[in-house]
PDB file of C-alpha atoms in Angstrom:
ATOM      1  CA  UNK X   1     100.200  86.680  98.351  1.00  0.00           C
ATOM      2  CA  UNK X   2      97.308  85.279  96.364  1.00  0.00           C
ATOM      3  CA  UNK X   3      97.671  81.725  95.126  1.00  0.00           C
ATOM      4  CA  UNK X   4      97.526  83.087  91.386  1.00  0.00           C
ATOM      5  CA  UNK X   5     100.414  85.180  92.451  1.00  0.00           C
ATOM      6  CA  UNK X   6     104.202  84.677  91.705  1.00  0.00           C
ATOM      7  CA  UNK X   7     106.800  86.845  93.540  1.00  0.00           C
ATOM      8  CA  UNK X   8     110.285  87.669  93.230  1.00  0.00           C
ATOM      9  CA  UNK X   9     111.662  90.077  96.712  1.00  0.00           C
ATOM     10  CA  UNK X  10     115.116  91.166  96.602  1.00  0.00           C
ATOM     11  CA  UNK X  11     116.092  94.719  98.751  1.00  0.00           C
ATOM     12  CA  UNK X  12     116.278  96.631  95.446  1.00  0.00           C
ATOM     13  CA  UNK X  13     113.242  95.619  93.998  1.00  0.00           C
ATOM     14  CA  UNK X  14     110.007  93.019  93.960  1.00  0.00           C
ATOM     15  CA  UNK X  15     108.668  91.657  90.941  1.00  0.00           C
ATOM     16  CA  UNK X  16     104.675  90.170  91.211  1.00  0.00           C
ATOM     17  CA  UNK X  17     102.544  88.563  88.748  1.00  0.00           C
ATOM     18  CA  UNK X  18      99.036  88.574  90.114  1.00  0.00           C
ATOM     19  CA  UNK X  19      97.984  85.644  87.743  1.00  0.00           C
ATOM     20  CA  UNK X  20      95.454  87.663  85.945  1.00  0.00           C
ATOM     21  CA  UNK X  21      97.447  88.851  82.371  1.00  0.00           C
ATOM     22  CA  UNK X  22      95.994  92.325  81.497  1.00  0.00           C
ATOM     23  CA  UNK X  23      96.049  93.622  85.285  1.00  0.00           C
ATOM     24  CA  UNK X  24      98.966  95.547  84.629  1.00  0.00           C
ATOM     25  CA  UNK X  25      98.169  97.880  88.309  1.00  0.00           C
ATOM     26  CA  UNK X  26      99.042  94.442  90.094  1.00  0.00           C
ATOM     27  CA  UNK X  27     101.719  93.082  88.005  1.00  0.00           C
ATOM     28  CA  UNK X  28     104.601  95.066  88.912  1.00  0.00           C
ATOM     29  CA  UNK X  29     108.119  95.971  89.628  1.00  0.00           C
ATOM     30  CA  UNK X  30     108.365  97.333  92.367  1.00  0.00           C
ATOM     31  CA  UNK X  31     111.536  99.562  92.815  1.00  0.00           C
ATOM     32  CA  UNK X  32     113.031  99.634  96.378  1.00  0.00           C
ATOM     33  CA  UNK X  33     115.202 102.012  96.768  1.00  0.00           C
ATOM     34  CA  UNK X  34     116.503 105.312  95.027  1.00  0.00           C
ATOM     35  CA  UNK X  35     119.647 104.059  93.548  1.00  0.00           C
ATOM     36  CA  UNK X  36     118.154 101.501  90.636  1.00  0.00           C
ATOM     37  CA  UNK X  37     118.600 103.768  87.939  1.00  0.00           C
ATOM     38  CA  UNK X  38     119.943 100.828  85.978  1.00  0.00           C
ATOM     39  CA  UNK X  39     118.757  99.571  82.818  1.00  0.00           C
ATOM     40  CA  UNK X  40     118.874  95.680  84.055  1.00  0.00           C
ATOM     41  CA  UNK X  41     115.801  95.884  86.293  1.00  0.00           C
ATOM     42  CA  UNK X  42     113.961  96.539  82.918  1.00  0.00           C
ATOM     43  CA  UNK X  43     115.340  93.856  81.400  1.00  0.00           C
ATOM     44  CA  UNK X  44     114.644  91.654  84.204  1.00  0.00           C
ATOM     45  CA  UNK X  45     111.258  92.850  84.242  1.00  0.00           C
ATOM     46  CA  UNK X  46     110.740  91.932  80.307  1.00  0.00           C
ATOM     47  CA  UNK X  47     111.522  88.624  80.733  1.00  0.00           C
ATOM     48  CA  UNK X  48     109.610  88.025  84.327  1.00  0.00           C
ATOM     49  CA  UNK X  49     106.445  89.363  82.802  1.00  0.00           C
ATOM     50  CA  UNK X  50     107.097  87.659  78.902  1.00  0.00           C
ATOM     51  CA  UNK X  51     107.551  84.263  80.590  1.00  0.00           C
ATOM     52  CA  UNK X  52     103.296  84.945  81.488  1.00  0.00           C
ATOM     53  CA  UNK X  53     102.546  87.186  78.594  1.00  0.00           C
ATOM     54  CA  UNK X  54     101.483  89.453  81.041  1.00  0.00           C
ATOM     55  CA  UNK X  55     101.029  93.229  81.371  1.00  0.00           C
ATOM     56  CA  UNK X  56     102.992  95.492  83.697  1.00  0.00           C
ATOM     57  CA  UNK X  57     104.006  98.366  85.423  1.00  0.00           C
ATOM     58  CA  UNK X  58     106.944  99.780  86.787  1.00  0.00           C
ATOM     59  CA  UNK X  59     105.686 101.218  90.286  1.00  0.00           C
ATOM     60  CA  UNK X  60     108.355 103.596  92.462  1.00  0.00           C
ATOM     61  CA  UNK X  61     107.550 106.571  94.708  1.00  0.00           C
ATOM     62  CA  UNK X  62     108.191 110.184  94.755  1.00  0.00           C
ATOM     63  CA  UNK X  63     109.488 112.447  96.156  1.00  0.00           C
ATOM     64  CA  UNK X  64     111.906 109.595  97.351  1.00  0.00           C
ATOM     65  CA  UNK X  65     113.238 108.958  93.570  1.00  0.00           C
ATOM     66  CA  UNK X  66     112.647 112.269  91.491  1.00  0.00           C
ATOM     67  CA  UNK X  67     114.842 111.190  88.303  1.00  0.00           C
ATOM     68  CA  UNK X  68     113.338 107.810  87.888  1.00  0.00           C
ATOM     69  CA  UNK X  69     110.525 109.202  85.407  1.00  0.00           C
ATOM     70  CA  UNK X  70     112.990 110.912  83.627  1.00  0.00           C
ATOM     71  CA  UNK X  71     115.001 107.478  83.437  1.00  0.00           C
ATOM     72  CA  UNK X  72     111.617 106.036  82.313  1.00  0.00           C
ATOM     73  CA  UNK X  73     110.916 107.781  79.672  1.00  0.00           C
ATOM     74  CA  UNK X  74     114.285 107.747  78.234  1.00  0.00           C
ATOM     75  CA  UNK X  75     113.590 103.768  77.864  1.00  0.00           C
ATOM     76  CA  UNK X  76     109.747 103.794  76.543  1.00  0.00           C
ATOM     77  CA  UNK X  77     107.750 104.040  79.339  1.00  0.00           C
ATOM     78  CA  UNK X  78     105.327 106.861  80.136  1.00  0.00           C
ATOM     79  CA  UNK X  79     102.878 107.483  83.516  1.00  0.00           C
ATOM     80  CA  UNK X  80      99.928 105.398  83.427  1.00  0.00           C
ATOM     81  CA  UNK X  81      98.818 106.688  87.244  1.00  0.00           C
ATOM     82  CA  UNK X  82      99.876 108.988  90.262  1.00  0.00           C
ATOM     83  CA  UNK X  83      98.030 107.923  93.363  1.00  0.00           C
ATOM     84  CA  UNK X  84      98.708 110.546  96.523  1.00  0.00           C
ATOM     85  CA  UNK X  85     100.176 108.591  99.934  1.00  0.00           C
ATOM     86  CA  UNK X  86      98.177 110.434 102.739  1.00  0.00           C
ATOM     87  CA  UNK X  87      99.180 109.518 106.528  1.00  0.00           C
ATOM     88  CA  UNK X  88      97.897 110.606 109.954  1.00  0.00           C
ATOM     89  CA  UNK X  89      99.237 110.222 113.593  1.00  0.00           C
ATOM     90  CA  UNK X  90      96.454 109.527 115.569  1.00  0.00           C
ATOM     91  CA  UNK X  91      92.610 109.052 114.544  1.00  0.00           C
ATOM     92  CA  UNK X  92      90.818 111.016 112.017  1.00  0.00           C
ATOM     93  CA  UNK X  93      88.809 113.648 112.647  1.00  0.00           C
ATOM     94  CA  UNK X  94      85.382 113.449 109.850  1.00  0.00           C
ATOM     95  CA  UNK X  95      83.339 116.521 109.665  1.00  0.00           C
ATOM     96  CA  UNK X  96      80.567 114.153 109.527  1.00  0.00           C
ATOM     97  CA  UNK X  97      79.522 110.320 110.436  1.00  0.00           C
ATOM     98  CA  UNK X  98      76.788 108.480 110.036  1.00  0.00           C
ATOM     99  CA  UNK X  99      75.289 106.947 113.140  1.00  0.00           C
ATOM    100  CA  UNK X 100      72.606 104.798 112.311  1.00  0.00           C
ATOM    101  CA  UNK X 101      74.618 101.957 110.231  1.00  0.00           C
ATOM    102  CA  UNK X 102      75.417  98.938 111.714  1.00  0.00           C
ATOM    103  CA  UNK X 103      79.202  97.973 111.680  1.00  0.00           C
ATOM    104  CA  UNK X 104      80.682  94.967 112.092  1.00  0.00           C
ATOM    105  CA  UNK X 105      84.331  93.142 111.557  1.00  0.00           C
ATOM    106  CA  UNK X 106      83.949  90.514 108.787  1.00  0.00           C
ATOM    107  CA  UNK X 107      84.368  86.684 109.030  1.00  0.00           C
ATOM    108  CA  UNK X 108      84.280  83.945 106.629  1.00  0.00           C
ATOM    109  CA  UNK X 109      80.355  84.109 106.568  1.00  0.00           C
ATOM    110  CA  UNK X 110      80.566  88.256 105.117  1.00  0.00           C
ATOM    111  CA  UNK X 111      82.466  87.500 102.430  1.00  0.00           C
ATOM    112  CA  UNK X 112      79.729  87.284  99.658  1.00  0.00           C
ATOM    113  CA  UNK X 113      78.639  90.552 100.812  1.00  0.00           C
ATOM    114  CA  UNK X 114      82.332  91.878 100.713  1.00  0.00           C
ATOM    115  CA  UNK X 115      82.643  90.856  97.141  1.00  0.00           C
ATOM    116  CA  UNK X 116      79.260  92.219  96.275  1.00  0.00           C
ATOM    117  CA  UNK X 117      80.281  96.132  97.498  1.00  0.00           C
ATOM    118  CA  UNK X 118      84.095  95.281  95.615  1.00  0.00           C
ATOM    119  CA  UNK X 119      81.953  94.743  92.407  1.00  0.00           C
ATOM    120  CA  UNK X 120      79.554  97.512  92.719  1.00  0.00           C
ATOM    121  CA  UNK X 121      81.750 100.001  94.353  1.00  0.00           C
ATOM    122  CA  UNK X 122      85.007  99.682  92.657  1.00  0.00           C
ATOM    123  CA  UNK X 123      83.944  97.943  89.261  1.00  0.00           C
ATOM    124  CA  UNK X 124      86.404  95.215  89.233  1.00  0.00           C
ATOM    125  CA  UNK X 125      85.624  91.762  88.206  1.00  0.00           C
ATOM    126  CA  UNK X 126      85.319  88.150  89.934  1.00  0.00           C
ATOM    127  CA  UNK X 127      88.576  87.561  89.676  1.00  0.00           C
ATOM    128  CA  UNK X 128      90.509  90.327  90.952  1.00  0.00           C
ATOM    129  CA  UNK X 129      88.051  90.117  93.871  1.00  0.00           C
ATOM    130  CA  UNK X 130      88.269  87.238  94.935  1.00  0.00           C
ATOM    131  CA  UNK X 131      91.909  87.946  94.801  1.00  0.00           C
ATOM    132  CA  UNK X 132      91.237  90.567  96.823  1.00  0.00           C
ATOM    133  CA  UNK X 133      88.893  88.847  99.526  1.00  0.00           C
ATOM    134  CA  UNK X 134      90.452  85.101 100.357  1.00  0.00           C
ATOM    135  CA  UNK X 135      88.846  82.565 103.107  1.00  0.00           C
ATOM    136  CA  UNK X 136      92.347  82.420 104.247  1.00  0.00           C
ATOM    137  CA  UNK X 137      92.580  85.982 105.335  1.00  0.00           C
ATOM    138  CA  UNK X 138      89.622  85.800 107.994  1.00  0.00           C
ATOM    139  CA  UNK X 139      92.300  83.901 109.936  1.00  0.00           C
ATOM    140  CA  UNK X 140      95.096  86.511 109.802  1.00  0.00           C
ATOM    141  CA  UNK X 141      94.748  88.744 112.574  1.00  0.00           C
ATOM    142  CA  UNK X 142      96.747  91.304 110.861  1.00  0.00           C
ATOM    143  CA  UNK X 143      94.009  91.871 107.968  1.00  0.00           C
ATOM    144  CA  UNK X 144      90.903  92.715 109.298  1.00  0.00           C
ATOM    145  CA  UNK X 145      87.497  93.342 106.538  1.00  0.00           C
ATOM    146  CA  UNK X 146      84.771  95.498 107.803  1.00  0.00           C
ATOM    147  CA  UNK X 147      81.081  96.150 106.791  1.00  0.00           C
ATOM    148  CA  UNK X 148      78.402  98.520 107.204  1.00  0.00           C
ATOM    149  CA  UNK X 149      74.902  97.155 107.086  1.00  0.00           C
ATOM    150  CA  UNK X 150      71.609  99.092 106.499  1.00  0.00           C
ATOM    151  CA  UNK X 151      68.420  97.205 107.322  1.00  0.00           C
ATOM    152  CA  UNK X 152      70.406  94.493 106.972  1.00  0.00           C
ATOM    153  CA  UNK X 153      72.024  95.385 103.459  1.00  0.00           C
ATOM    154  CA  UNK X 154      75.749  95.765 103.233  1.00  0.00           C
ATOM    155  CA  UNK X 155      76.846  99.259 101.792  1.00  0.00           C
ATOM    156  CA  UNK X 156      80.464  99.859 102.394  1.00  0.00           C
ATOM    157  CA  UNK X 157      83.289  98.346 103.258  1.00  0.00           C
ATOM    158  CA  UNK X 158      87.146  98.648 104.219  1.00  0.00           C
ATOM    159  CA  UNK X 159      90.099  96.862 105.149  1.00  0.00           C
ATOM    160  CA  UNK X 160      92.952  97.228 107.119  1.00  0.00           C
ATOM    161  CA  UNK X 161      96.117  96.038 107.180  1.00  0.00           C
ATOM    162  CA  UNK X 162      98.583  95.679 110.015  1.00  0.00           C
ATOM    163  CA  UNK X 163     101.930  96.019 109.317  1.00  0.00           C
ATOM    164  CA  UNK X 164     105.064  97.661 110.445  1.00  0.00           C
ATOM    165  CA  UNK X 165     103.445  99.350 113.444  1.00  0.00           C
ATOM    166  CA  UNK X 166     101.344 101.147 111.351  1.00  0.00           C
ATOM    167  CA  UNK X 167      97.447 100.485 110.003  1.00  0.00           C
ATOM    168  CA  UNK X 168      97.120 100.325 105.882  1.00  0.00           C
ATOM    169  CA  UNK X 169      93.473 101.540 104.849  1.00  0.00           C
ATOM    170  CA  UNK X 170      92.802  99.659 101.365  1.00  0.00           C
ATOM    171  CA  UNK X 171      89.376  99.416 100.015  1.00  0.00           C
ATOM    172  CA  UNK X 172      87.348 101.904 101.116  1.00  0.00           C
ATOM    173  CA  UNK X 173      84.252 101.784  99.358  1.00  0.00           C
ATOM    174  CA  UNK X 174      80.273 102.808  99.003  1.00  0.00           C
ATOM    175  CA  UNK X 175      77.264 101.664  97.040  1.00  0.00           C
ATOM    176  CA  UNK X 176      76.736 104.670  95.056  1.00  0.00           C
ATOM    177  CA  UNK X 177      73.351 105.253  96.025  1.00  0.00           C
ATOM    178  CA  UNK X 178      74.676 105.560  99.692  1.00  0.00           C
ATOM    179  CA  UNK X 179      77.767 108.058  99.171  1.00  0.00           C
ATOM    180  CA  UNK X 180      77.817 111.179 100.765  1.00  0.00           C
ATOM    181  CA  UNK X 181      75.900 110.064 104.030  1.00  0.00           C
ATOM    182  CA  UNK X 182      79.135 109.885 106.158  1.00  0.00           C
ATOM    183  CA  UNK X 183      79.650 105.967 105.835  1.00  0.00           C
ATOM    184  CA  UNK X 184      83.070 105.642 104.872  1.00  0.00           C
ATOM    185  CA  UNK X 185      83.966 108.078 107.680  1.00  0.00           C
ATOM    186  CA  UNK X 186      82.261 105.949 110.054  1.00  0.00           C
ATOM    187  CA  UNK X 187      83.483 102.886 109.006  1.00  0.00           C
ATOM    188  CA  UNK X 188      87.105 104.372 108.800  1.00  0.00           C
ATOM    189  CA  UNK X 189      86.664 105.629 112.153  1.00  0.00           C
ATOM    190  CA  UNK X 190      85.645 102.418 113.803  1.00  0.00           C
ATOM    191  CA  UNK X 191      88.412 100.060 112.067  1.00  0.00           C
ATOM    192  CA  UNK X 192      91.260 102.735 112.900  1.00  0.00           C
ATOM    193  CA  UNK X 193      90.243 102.979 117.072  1.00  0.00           C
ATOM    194  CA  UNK X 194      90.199  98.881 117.021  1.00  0.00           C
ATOM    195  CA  UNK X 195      93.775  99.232 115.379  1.00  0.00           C
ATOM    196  CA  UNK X 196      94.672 101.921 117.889  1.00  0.00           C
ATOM    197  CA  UNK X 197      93.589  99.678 121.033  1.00  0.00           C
ATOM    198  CA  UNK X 198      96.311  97.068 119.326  1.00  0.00           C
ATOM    199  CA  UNK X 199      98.884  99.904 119.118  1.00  0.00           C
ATOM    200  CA  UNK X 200      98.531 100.782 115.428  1.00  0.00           C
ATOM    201  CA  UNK X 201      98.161 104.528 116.176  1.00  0.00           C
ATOM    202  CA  UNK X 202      99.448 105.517 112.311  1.00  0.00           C
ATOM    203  CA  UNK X 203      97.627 105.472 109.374  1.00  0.00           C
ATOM    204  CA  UNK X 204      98.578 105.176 105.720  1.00  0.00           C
ATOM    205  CA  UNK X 205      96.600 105.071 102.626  1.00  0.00           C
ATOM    206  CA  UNK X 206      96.548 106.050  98.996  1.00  0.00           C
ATOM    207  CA  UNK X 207      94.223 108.129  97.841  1.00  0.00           C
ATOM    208  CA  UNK X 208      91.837 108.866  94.772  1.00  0.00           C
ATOM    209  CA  UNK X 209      92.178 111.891  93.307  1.00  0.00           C
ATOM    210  CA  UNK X 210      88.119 112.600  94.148  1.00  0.00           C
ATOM    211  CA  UNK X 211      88.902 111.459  97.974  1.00  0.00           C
ATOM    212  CA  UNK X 212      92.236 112.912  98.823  1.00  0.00           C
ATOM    213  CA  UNK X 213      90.024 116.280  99.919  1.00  0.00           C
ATOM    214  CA  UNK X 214      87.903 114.075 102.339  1.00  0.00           C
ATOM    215  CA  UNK X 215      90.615 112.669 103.806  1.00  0.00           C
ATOM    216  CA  UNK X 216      92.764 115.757 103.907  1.00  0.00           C
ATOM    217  CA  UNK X 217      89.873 117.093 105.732  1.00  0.00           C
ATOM    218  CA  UNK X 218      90.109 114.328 108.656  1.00  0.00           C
ATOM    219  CA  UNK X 219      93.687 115.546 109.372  1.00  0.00           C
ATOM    220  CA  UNK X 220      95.443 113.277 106.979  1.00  0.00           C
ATOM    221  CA  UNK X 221      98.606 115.011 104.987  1.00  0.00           C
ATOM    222  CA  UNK X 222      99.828 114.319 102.005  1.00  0.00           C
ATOM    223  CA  UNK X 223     103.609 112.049 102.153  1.00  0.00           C
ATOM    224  CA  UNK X 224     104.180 111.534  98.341  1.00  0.00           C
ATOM    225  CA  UNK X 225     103.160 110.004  95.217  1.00  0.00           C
ATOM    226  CA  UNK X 226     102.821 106.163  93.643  1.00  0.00           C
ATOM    227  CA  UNK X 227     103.719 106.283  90.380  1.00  0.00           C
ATOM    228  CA  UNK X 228     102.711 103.552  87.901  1.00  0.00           C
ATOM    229  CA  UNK X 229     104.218 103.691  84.536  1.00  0.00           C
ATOM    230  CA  UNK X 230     103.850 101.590  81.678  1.00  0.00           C
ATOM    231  CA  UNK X 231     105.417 100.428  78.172  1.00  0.00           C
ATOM    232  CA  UNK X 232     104.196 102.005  75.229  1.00  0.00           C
ATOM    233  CA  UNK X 233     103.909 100.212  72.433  1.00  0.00           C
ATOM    234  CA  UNK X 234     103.831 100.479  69.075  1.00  0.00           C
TER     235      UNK X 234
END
C-alpha cells in the first residue's frame, strides 16, 4: 500500500511492485491458493514485472502447496528464502524482560527514531524504510509502531498489524549493542496485551531463522513456511 507501490489482487493470486527495482522480497506474486499450478501466472508475472524492469519473486506457502517448488523448478526458478510462520493463542510467555526501558506507542513525532532502529537494526536503506514507516500510518488504528527508549535513546522497535482478528508482529528489532537484554520480549509483550484489550488475542509472525528459538520459547509454534523463489538467470 505504499504510494511507490502498484498492485494487482485477484482470489488466485496478487501481483505487487514496491517501486524500488532490485527489491525482489517485495515485488512479488503472491499465489493464493493451492490449485495455480499453471504456467500462465508466470507468464503474467514476466510481463507485470518487465513493464518496471523490476526484480521478483514468486512467494506461496507450505505445507498448504507442497508441489509448487517442484512446479518451480521445472520452469527456472529455484528458493531464494524459507521464512518459518510461528503463531500463538494467547500472550507470550518470555523467559526474560527487561524492566527498566521506557515503552511507548509511536506517533508522527517517533518516526525519525523509527527509521533510525530500521537502518541500524535491519540494514535496509532510506527507501525501503520509509516505505516501511509512512506519516499516513500514525492515523490507521489498525497499525500501531512501538519504541523502547533508554535514557531517552530509542533501541528497539515493533509493529503490529491488525487484521483478520488476529495481531501481525513485523519488525521486531534491536540496536545491536542492546540485544540480549530482554527488549524485544518486552516490547512484544506490551504491543500484544494492548492488541488483546482490542480483542486481537492471536498472534502471527514470521520468523528468522536466529529468532524462531526465542519465540518458540514464548509458546509460539511453528504453522508453515514462506517460500520466496526466484528466476535464475543466465
Amino acid at each position: 500500500t505504499a504510494p511507490s507501490a502498484t498492485t494487482v489482487y485477484t482470489h488466485d493470486y496478487t501481483l505487487t511492485y514496491s517501486g524500488v527495482t532490485w527489491l525482489h522480497s517485495v515485488n512479488q506474486l503472491w499465489l493464493n491458493v493451492p490449485a495455480v499450478e499453471q504456467d500462465i501466472y508466470l507468464r503474467l508475472a514476466d510481463r507485470f514485472f518487465r513493464k518496471y524492469s523490476a526484480e521478483y519473486s514468486v512467494v506461496f506457502t507450505e505445507p498448504l502447496m507442497p508441489a509448487t517448488a517442484d512446479w518451480l523448478r521445472t520452469h527456472g526458478y529455484a528458493e531464494r528464502v524459507s521464512t518459518p510462520i510461528l503463531m500463538l493463542d494467547g500472550l507470550p510467555q518470555p523467559t526474560h524482560t527487561h524492566t527498566s526501558g521506557r515503552i511507548v506507542r509511536a506517533g508522527l513525532q517517533h518516526q525519525h527514531d523509527l527509521l533510525r532502529i530500521l537502518y541500524g537494526a535491519f540494514f535496509i536503506g532510506s527507501e525501503v524504510a520509509r516505505c516501511i514507516v509512512r506519516p499516513e500510518q500514525f492515523e490507521n488504528p489498525a497499525m500501531r509502531h512501538y519504541l523502547i527508549y533508554i535514557d531517552d535513546e530509542p533501541v528497539c522497535c515493533a509493529t503490529i498489524l491488525l487484521s483478520g482478528g488476529v495481531a501481525g508482529v513485523w519488525n521486531v528489532g534491536t540496536l545491536r549493542m542492546y540485544r540480549r537484554r530482554g527488549l524485544a520480549s518486552a516490547l512484544l509483550i506490551h504491543a500484544l496485551r494492548e492488541a488483546a484489550d482490542d480483542g486481537y488475542t492471536s498472534s502471527v509472525l514470521m520468523a528468522s531463522s536466529m529468532g524462531r528459538r526465542l519465540y518458540e520459547q514464548m509458546g509460539y509454534r511453528w504453522v508453515g513456511n514462506t517460500i520466496y523463489y526466484g528466476l535464475m538467470h543466465g
